[in-house]
PDB file of C-alpha atoms in Angstrom:
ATOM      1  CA  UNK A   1       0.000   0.000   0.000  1.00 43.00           C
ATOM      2  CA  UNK A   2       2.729   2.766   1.174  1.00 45.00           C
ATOM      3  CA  UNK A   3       4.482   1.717  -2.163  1.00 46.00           C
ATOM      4  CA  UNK A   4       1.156   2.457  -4.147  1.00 43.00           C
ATOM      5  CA  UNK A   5       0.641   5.809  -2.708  1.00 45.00           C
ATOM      6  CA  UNK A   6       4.229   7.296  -2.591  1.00 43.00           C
ATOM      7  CA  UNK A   7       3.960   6.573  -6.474  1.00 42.00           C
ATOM      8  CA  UNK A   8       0.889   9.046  -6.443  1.00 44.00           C
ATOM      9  CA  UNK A   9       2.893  11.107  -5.320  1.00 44.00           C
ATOM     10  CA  UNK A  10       5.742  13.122  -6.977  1.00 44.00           C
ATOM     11  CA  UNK A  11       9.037  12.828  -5.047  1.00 46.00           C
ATOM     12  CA  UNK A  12       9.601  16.247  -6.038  1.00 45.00           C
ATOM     13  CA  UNK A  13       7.088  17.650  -3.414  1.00 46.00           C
ATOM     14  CA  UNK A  14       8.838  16.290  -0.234  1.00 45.00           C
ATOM     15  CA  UNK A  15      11.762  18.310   1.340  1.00 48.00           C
ATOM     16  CA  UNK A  16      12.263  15.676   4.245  1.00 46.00           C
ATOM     17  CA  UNK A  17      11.667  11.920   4.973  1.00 49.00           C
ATOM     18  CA  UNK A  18       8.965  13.452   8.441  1.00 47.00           C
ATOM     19  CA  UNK A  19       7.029  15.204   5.853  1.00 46.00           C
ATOM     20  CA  UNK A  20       7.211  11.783   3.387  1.00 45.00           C
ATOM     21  CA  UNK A  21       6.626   9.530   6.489  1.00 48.00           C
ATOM     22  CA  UNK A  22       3.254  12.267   6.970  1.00 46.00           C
ATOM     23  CA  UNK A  23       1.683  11.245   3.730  1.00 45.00           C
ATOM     24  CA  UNK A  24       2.365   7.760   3.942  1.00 46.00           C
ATOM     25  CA  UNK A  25       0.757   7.191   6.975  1.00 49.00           C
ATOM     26  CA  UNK A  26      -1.798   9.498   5.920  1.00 46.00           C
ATOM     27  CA  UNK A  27      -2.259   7.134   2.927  1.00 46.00           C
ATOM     28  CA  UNK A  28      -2.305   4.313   4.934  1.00 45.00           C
ATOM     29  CA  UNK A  29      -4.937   5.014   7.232  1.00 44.00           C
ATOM     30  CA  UNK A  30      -7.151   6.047   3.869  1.00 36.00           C
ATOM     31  CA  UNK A  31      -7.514   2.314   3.275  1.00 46.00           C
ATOM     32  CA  UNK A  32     -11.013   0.723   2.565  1.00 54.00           C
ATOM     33  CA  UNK A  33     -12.329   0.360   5.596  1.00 77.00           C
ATOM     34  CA  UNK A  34     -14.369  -3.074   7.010  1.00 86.00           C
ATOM     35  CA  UNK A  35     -17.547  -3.491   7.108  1.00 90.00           C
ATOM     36  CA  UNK A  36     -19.047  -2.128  10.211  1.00 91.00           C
ATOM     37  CA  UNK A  37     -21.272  -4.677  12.599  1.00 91.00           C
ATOM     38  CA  UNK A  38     -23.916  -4.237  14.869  1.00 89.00           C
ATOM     39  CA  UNK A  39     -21.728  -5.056  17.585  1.00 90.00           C
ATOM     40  CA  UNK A  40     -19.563  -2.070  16.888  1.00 92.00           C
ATOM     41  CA  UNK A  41     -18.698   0.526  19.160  1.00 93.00           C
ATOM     42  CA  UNK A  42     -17.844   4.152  18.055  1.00 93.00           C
ATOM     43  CA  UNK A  43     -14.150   5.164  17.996  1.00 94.00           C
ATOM     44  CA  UNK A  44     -15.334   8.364  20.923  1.00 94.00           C
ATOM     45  CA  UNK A  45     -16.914   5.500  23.055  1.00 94.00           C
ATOM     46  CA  UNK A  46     -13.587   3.534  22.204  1.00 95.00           C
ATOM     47  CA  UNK A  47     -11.197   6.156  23.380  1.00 95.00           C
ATOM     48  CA  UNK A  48     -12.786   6.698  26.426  1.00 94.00           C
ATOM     49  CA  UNK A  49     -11.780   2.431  27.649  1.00 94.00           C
ATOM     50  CA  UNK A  50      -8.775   2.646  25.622  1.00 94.00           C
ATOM     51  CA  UNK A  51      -6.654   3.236  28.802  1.00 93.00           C
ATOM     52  CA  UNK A  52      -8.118   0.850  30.644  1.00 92.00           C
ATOM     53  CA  UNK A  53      -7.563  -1.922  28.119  1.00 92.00           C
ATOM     54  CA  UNK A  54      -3.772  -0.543  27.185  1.00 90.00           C
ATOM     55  CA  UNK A  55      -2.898  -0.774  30.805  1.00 87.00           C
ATOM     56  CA  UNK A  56      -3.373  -4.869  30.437  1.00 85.00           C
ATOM     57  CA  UNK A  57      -0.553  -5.025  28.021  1.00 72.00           C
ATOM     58  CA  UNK A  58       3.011  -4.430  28.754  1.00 70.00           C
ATOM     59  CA  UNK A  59       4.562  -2.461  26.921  1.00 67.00           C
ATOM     60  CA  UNK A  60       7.913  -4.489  25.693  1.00 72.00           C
ATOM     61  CA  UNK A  61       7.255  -3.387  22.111  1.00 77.00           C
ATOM     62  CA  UNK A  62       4.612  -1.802  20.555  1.00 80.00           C
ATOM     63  CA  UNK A  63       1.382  -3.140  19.302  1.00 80.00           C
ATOM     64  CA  UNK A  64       1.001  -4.297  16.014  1.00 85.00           C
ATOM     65  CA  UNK A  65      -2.818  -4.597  15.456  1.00 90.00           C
ATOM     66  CA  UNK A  66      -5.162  -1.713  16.277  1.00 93.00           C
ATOM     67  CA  UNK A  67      -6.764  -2.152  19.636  1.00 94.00           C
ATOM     68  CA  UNK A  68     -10.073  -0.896  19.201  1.00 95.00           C
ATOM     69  CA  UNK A  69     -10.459  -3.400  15.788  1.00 96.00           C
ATOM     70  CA  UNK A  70      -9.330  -6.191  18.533  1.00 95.00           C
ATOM     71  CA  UNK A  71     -12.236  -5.061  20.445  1.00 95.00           C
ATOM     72  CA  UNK A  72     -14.757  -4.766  17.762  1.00 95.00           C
ATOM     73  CA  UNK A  73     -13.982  -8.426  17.088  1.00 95.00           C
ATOM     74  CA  UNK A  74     -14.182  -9.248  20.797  1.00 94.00           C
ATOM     75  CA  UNK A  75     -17.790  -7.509  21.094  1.00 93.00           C
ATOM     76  CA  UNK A  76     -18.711  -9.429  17.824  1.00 94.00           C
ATOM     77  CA  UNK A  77     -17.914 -12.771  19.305  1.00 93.00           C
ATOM     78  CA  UNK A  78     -19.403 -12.011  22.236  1.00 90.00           C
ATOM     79  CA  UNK A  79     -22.555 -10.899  20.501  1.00 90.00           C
ATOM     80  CA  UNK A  80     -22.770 -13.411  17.738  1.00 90.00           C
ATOM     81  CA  UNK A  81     -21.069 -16.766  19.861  1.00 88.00           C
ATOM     82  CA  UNK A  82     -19.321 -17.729  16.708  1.00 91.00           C
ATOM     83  CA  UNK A  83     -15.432 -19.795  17.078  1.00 92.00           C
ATOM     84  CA  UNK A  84     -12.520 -17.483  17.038  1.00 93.00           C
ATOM     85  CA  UNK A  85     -11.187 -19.111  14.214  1.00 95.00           C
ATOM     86  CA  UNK A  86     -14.530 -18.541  12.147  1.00 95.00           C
ATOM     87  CA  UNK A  87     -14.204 -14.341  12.753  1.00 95.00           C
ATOM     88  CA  UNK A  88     -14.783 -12.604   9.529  1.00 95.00           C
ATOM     89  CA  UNK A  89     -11.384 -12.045   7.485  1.00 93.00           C
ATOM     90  CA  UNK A  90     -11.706  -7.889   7.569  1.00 93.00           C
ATOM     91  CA  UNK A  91     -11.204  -8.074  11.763  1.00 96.00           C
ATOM     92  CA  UNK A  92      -7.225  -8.734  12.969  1.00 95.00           C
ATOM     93  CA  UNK A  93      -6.033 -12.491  13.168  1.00 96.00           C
ATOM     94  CA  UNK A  94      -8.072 -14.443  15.432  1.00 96.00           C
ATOM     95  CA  UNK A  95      -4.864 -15.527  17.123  1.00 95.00           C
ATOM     96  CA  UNK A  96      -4.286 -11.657  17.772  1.00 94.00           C
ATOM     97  CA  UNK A  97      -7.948 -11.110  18.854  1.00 95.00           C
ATOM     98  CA  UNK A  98      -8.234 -14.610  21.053  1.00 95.00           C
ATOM     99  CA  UNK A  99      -4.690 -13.288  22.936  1.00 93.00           C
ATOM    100  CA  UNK A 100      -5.858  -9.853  23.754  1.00 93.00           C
ATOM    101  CA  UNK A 101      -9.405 -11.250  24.939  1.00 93.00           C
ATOM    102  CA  UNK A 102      -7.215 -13.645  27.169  1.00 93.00           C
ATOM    103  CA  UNK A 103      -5.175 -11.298  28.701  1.00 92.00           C
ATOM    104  CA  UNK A 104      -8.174  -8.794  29.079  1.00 93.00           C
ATOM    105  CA  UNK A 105     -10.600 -11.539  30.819  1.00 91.00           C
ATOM    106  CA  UNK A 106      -7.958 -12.345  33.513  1.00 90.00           C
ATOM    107  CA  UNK A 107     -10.274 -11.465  37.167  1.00 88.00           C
ATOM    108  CA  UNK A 108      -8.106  -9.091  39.610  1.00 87.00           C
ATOM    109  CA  UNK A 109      -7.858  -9.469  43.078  1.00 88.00           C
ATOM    110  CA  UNK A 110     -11.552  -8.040  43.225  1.00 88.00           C
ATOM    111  CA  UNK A 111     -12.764 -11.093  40.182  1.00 87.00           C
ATOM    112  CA  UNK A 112     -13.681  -8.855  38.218  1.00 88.00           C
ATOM    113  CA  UNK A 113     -11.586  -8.290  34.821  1.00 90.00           C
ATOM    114  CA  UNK A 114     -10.353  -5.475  32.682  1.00 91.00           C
ATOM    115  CA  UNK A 115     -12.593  -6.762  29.704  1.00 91.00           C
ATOM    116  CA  UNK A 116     -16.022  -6.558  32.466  1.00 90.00           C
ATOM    117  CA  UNK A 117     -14.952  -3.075  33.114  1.00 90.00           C
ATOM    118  CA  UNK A 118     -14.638  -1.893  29.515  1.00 92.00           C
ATOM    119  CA  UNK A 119     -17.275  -3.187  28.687  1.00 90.00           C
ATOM    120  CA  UNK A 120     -18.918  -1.474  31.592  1.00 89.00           C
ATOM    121  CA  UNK A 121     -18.354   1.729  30.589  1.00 89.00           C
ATOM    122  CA  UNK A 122     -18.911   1.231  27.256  1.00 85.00           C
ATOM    123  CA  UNK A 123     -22.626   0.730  27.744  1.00 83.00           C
ATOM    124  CA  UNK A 124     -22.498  -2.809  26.268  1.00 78.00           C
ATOM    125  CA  UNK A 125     -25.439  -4.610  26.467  1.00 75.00           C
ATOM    126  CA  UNK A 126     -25.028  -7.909  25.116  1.00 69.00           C
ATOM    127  CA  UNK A 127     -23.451 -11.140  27.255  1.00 64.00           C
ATOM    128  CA  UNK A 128     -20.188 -10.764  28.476  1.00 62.00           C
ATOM    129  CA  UNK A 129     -19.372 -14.760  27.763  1.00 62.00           C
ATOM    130  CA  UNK A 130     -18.362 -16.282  24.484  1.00 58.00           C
ATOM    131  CA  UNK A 131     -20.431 -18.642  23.516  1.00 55.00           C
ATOM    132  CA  UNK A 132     -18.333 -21.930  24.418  1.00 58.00           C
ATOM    133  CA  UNK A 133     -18.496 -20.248  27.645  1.00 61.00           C
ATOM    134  CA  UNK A 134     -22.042 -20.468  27.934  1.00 58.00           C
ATOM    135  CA  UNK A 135     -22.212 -23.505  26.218  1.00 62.00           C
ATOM    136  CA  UNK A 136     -19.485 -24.480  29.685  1.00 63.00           C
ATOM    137  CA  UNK A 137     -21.872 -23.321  31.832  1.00 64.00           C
ATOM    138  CA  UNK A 138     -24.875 -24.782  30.536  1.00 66.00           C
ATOM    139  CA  UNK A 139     -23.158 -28.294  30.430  1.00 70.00           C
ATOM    140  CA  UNK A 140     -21.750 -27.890  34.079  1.00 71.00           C
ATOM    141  CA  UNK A 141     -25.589 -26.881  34.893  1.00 69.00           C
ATOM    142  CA  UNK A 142     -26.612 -29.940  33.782  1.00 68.00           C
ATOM    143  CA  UNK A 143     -24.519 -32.399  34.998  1.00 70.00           C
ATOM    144  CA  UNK A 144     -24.964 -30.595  38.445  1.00 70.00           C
ATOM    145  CA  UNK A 145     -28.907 -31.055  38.087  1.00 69.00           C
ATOM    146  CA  UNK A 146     -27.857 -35.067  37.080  1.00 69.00           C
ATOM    147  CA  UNK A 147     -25.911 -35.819  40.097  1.00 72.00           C
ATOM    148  CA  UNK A 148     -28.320 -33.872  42.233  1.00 73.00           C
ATOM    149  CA  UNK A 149     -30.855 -36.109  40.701  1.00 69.00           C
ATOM    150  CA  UNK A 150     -29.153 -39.237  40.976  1.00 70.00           C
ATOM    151  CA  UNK A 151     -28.818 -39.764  37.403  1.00 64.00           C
ATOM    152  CA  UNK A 152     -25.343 -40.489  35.698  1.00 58.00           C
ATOM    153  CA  UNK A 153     -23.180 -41.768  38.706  1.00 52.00           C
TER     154      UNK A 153
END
């Protein structure tokens, strides 16, 4: 992409590599841009837990996906239940997504994670689970309500 846009460019027209560095980012962040989902949140809303959720990570190097896409995909598998590896291709790897949603879902001291919190003050509505979490719970429901029972000893 950077290679396609300095070309659109005349090299004539920069007087430093900052102000060529400018454009190109510039450029880059003019890319098509996904699909949007129902699950989305707004980048305002975003910037507002965007702290919160950068305080999880440390910072060794810097990140290489774009946090609030990580959490678009997070509230989409929370909303829709589908497998990470079955996100659509237009969010960040599902490796990339699955690791942040990890790290953000550990429980603090208090049990109650980073990932309940920004979602919190987000104003999400939707379930806070994945849906093989559910699914977990359901099937640990169950069996509890078997043994309870006297069924499946």
């Amino acid at each position: 992409r950077a290679i396609l846009c300095a070309t659109i460019f005349s090299m004539e027209n920069f007087h430093d590599t900052q102000s060529l560095f400018t454009i190109l980012m510039n450029c880059d962040n003019r890319q098509m841009k996904r699909k949007s989902y129902a699950s989305d949140i707004s980048r305002e809303r975003f910037a507002e837990i965007e702290p919160l959720l950068r305080s999880v990570r440390r910072s060794t190097k810097p990140p290489t996906v774009d946090r609030y896409e990580v959490f678009c995909a997070v509230l989409y598998v929370l909303r829709t239940g589908c497998q990470w590896r079955f996100l659509p291709s237009d969010f960040p790897k599902w490796q990339n997504v699955y690791a942040y949603w990890r790290k953000w879902s550990q429980a603090d001291q208090d049990g109650i994670s980073v990932l309940e919190q920004a979602l919190k003050k987000s104003g999400w509505r939707g379930s806070r689970e994945t849906g093989a979490q559910r699914a977990a719970h359901a099937i640990n429901c169950r069996r509890t309500e078997r043994e309870e029972h006297g069924y499946g000893g």
